[in-house]
CSV table of C-alpha atoms in Angstrom, one decimal:
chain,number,residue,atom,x,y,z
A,1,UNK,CA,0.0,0.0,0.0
A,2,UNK,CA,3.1,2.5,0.5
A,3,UNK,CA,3.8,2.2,-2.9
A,4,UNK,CA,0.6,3.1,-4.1
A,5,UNK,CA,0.6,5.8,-2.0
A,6,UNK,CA,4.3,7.3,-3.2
A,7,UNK,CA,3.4,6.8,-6.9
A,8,UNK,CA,0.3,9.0,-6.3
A,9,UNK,CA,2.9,11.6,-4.4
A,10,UNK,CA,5.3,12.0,-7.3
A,11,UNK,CA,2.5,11.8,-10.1
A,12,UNK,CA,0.8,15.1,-7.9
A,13,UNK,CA,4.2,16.5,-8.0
A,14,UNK,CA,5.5,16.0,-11.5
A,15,UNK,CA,1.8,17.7,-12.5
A,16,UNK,CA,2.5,20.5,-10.2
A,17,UNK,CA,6.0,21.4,-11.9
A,18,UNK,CA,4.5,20.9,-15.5
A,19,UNK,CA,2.1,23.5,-14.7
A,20,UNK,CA,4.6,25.6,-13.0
A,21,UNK,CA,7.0,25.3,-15.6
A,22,UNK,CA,4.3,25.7,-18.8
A,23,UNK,CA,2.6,28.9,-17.3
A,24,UNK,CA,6.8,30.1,-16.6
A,25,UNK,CA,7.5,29.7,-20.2
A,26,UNK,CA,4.1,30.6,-21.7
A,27,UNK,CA,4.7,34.2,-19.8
A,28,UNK,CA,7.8,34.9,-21.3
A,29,UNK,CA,6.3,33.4,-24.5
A,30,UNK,CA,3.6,35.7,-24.9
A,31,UNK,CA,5.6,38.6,-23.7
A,32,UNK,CA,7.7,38.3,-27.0
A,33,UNK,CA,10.8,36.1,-25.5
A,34,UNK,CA,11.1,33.3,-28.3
A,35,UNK,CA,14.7,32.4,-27.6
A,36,UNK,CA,14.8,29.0,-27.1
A,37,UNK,CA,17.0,29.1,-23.9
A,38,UNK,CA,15.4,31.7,-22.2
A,39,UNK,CA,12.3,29.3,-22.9
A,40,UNK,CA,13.9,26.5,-21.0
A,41,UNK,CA,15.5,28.1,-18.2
A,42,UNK,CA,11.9,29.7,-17.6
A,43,UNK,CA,10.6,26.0,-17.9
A,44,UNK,CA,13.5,24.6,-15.4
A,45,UNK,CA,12.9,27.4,-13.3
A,46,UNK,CA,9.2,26.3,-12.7
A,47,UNK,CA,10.3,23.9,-11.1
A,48,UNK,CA,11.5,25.9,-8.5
A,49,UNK,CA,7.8,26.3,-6.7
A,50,UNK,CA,7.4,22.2,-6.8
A,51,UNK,CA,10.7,22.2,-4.9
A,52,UNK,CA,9.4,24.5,-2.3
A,53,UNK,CA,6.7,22.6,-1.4
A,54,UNK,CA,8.3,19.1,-1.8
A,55,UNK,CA,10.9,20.3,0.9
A,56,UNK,CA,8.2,21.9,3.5
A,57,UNK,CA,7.7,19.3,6.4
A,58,UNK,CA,4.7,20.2,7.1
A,59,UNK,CA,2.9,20.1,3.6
A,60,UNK,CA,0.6,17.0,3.8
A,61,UNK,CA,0.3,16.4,0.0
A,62,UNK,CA,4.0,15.5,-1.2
A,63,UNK,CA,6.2,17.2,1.7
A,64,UNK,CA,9.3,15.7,3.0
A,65,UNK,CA,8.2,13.5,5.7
């Protein structure tokens, strides 16, 4: 049952930082920004917010127990 309970962790996680990351780059995108690296550091830095909450004890979705 832990596993089950992990895998729905990380999948609630890696949907987080998509969304984090798309609306980063989509910002940028629409703001006129089409360089392609700008782009991705945008996308890495959404994950950034994912991070933050991953590593705060005390969230009870996907924090660090």
């Amino acid at each position: 049952m832990g596993g089950l309970k992990l895998k729905t962790q990380l999948i609630a996680a890696g949907l987080s930082y998509l969304r984090h990351a798309a609306t980063c780059a989509a910002g940028l995108y629409m703001s006129g920004i089409s360089d392609p690296k700008i782009l991705a550091n945008a996308f890495l830095a959404g994950l950034l917010g994912p991070l933050m909450r991953a590593l705060n004890s005390s969230d009870k979705t996907y924090g660090v127990k």
